[in-house]
Short mmCIF file of C-alpha atoms in Angstrom, two decimals:
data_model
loop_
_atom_site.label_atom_id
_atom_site.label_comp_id
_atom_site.label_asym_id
_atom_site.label_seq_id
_atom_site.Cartn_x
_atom_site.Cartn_y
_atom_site.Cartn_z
CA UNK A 1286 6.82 -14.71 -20.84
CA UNK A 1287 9.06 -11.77 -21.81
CA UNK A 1288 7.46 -8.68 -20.47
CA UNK A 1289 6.26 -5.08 -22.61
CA UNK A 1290 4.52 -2.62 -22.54
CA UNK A 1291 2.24 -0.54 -25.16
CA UNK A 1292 0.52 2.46 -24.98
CA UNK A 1293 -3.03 3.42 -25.81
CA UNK A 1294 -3.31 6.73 -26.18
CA UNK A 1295 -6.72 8.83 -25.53
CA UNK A 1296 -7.72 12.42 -25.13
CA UNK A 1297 -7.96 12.04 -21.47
CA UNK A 1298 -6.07 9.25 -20.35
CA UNK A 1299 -2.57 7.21 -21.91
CA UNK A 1300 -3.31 3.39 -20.52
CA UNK A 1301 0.31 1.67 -21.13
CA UNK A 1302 -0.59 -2.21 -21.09
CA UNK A 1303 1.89 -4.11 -19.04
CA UNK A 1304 2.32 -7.95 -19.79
CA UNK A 1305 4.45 -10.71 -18.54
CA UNK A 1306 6.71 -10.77 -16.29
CA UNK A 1307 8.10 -7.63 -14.71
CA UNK A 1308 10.84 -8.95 -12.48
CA UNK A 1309 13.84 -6.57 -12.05
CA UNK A 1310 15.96 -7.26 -15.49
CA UNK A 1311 12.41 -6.55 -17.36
CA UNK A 1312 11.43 -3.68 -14.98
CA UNK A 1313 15.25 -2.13 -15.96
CA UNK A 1314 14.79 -2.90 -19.31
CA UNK A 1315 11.34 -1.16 -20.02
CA UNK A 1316 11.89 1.85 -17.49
CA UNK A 1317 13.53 4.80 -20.16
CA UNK A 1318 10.70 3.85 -21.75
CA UNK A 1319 8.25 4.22 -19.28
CA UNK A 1320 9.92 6.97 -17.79
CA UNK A 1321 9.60 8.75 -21.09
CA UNK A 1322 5.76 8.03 -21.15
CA UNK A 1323 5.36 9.35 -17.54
CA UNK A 1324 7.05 12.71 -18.78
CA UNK A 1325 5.48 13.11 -21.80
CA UNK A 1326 1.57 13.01 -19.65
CA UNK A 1327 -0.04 16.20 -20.79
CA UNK A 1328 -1.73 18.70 -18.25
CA UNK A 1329 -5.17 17.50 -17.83
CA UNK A 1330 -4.03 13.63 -18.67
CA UNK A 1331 -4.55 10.94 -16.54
CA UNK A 1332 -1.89 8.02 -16.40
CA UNK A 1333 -3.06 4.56 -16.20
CA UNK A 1334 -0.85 1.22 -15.90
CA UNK A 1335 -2.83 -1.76 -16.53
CA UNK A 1336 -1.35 -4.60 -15.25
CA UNK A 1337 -4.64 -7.29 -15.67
CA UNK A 1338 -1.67 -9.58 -18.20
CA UNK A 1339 1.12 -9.28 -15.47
CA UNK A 1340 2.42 -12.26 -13.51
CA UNK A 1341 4.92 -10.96 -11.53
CA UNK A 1342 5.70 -7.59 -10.30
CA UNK A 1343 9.14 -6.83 -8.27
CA UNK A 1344 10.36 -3.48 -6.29
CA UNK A 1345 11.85 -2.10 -9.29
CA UNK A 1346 8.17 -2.24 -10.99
CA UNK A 1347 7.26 -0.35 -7.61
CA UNK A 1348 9.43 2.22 -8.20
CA UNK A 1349 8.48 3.16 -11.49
CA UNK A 1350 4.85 3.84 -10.16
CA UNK A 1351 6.28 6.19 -7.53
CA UNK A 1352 8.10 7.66 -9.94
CA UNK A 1353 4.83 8.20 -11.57
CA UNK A 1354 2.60 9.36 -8.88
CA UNK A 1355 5.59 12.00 -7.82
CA UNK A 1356 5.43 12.95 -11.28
CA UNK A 1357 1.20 13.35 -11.64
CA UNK A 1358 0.05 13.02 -8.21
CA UNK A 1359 -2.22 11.04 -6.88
CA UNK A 1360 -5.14 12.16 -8.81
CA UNK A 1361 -3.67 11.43 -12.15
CA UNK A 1362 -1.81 8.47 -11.72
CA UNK A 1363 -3.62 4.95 -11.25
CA UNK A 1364 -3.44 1.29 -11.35
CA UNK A 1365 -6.07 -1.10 -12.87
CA UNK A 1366 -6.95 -4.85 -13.23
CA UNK A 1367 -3.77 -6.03 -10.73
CA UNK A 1368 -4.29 -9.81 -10.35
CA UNK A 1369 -4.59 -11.25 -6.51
CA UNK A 1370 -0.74 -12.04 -6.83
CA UNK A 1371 0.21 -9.30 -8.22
CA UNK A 1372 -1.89 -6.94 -5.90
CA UNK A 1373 -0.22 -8.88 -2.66
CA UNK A 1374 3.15 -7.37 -3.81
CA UNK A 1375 1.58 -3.70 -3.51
CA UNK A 1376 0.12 -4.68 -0.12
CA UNK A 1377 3.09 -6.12 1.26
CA UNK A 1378 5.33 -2.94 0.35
CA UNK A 1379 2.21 -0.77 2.09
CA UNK A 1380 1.65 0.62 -1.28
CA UNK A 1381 -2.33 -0.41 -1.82
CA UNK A 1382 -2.67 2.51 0.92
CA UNK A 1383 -0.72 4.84 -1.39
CA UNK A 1384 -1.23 4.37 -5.23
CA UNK A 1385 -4.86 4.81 -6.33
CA UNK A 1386 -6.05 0.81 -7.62
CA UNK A 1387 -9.19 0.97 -10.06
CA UNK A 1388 -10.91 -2.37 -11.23
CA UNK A 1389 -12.83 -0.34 -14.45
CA UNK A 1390 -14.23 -3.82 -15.24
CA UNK A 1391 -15.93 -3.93 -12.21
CA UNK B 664 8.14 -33.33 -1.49
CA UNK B 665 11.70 -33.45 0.39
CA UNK B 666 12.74 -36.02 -2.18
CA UNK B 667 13.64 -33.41 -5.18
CA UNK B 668 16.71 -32.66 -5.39
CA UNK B 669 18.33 -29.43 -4.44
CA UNK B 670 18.88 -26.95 -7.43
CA UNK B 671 21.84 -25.02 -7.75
CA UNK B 672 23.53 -22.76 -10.04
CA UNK B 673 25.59 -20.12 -10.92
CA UNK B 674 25.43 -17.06 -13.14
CA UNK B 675 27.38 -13.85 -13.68
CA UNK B 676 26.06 -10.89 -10.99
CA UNK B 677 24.60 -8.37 -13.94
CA UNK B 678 21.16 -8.25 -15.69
CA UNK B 679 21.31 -10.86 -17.87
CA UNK B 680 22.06 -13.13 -14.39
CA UNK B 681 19.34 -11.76 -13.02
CA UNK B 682 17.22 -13.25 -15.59
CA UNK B 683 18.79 -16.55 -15.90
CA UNK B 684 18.08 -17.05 -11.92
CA UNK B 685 14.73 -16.38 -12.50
CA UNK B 686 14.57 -18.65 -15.12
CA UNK B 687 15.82 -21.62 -13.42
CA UNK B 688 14.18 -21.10 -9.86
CA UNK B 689 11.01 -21.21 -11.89
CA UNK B 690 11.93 -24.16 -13.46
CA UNK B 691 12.80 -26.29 -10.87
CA UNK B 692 10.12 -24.85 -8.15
CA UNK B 693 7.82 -25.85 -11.07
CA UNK B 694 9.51 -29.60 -11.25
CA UNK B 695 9.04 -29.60 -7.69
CA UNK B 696 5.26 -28.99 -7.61
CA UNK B 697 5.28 -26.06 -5.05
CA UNK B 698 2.03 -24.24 -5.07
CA UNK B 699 1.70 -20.82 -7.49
CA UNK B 700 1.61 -18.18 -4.72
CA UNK B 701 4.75 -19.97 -2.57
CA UNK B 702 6.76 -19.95 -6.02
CA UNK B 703 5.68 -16.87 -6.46
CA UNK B 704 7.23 -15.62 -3.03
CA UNK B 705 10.36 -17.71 -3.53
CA UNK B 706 11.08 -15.86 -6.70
CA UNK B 707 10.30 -12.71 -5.58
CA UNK B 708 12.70 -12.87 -2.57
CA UNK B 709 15.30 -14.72 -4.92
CA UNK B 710 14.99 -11.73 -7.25
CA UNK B 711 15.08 -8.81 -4.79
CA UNK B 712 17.84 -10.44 -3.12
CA UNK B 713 20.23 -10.75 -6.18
CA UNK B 714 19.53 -7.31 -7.62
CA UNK B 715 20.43 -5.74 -4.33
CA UNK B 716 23.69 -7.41 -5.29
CA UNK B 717 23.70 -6.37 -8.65
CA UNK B 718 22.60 -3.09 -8.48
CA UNK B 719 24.23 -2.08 -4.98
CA UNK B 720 26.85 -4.68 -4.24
CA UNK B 721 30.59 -3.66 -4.67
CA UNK B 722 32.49 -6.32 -6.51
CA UNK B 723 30.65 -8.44 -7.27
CA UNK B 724 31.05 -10.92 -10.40
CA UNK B 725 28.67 -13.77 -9.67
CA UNK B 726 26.18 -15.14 -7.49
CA UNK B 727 25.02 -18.66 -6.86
CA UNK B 728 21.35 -20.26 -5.72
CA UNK B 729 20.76 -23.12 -3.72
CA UNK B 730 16.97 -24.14 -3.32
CA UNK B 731 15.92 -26.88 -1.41
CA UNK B 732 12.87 -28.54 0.02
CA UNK B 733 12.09 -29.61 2.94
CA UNK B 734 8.96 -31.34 5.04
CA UNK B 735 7.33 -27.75 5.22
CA UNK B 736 10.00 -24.79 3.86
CA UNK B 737 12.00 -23.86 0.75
CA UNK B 738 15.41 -22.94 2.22
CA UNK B 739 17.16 -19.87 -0.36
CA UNK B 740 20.66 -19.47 -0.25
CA UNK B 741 22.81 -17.04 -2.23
CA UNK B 742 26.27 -16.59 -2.22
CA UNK B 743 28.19 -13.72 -4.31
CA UNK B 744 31.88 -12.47 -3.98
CA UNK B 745 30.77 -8.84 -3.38
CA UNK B 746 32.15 -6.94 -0.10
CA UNK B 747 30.61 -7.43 2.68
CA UNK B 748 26.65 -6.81 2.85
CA UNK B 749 24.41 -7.94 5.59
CA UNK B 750 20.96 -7.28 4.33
CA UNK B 751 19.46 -8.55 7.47
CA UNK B 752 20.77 -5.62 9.32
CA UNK B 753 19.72 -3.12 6.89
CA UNK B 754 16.98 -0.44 7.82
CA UNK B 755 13.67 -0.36 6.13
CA UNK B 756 12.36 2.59 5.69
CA UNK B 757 8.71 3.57 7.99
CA UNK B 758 8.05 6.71 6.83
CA UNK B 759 4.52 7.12 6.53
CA UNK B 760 4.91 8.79 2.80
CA UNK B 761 5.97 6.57 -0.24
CA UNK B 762 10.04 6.12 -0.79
CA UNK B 763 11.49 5.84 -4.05
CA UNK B 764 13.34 2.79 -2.55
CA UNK B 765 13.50 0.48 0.48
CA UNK B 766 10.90 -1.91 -0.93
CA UNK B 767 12.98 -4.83 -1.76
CA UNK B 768 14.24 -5.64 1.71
CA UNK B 769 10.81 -5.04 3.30
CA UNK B 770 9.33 -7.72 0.79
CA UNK B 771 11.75 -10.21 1.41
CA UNK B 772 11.37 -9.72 5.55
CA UNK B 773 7.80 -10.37 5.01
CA UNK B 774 8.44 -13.59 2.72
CA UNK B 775 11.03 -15.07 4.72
CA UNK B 776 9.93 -17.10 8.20
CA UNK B 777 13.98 -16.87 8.52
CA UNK B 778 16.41 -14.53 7.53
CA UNK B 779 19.95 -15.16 7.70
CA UNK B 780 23.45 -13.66 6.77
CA UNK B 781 27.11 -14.98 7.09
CA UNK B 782 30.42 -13.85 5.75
CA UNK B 783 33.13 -16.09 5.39
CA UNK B 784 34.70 -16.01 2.10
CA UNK B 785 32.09 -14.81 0.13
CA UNK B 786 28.68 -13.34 1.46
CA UNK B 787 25.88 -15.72 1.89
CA UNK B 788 22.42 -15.11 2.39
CA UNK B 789 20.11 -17.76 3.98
CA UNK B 790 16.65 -17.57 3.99
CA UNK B 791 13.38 -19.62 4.84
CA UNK B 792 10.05 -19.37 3.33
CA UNK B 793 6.99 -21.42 3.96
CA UNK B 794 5.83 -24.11 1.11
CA UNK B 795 2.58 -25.48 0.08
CA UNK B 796 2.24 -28.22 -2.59
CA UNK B 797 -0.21 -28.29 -5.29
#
């Protein structure tokens, strides 16, 4: 499954939707992009990646959401809906104790 | 499960490689039968591995893949004509705040049950990861 992103876009919070498979030719691919969404968070914003249609994360995906949280801090910058797969990646890199992980259909 | 065949190809050591690798580890771990979350690891050390020679290796025009199965492992091996790069002896970073990098490596050192590099005429990159069966 090729991987994308897209963006929702509320008055507090910009969710960008992750799907497929964000290995590290997708991750390179997508991150201007994402980059450019990161940057463009305005003050009082929250950032959200929600990754509930992702199969596969790699370190380059990683990056991108320290890239993020460097950018917002911790506060504004959070993951949702990782799948047990995809969450083991986070834990193995020590970044579940890091990056703030929501479940909002919990 | 140790009658499949090995797999092994060849592809050039850029992006578009990257993604072919990918592509045809999943393919034959899939043929194979190996359990989600093993395949899962196997591609994720498979695709940390090559794009630390893509991305940081000097010289380098292609990589191969061998996977093979045996009685309780899939044994990974990579070759690429790159300079010489152990990525067993690399440091991982333990600082206690988030890096920007160093994540790779540590994944694959928790995947693999071995972890193995020689250089002979090319760099090659051995490594062991334990296999279930669906």
């Amino acid at each position: 499954m090729t991987a994308a992103f897209r963006s929702e876009d509320e008055a507090q919070r910009i969710t960008l939707v992750f799907s497929g498979r964000l290995d590290t030719a997708a991750a390179m691919n997508l991150q201007d992009a994402v980059l450019a969404r990161i940057h463009a968070v305005a003050p009082g914003q929250i950032l959200r990646f929600d990754l509930g249609a992702v199969e596969f994360v790699a370190s380059s995906f990683l990056r991108l959401c320290i890239q993020a949280t460097r950018a917002l801090g911790n506060e504004r910058f959070e993951l949702a809906r990782p799948t047990p797969l995809v969450r083991e990646v986070f834990t193995m890199a020590g970044l579940d104790q890091h990056l703030r992980i929501v479940d909002p259909g919990a | 499960m140790t009658d499949v065949a090995p797999g092994h190809w060849q592809v050039t050591a850029d992006n578009s490689g990257l993604a072919r690798l990918q592509q045809q580890a999943a393919a034959w771990l899939d043929g194979a039968g190996v359990a989600a979350r093993c395949a899962q690891h196997v591609l994720l050390a498979l695709d940390e591995l090559a794009a630390n020679v893509v991305q940081h290796g000097v010289g380098a025009s292609w990589i191969s893949l061998r996977l093979a199965l045996d009685a309780d492992a899939i044994e990974l091996e990579l070759h690429d004509d790159g300079v010489a790069f152990d990525p067993t002896g690399h440091a991982v970073s333990a600082a206690a705040a988030p890096t920007l990098g160093g994540y790779g490596l540590k994944l694959v050192r928790q995947l693999a049950c071995a972890f193995e590099y020689a250089r002979a005429a090319d760099n090659c990159v051995r490594l062991r990861l334990a296999c279930e069966r669906d």
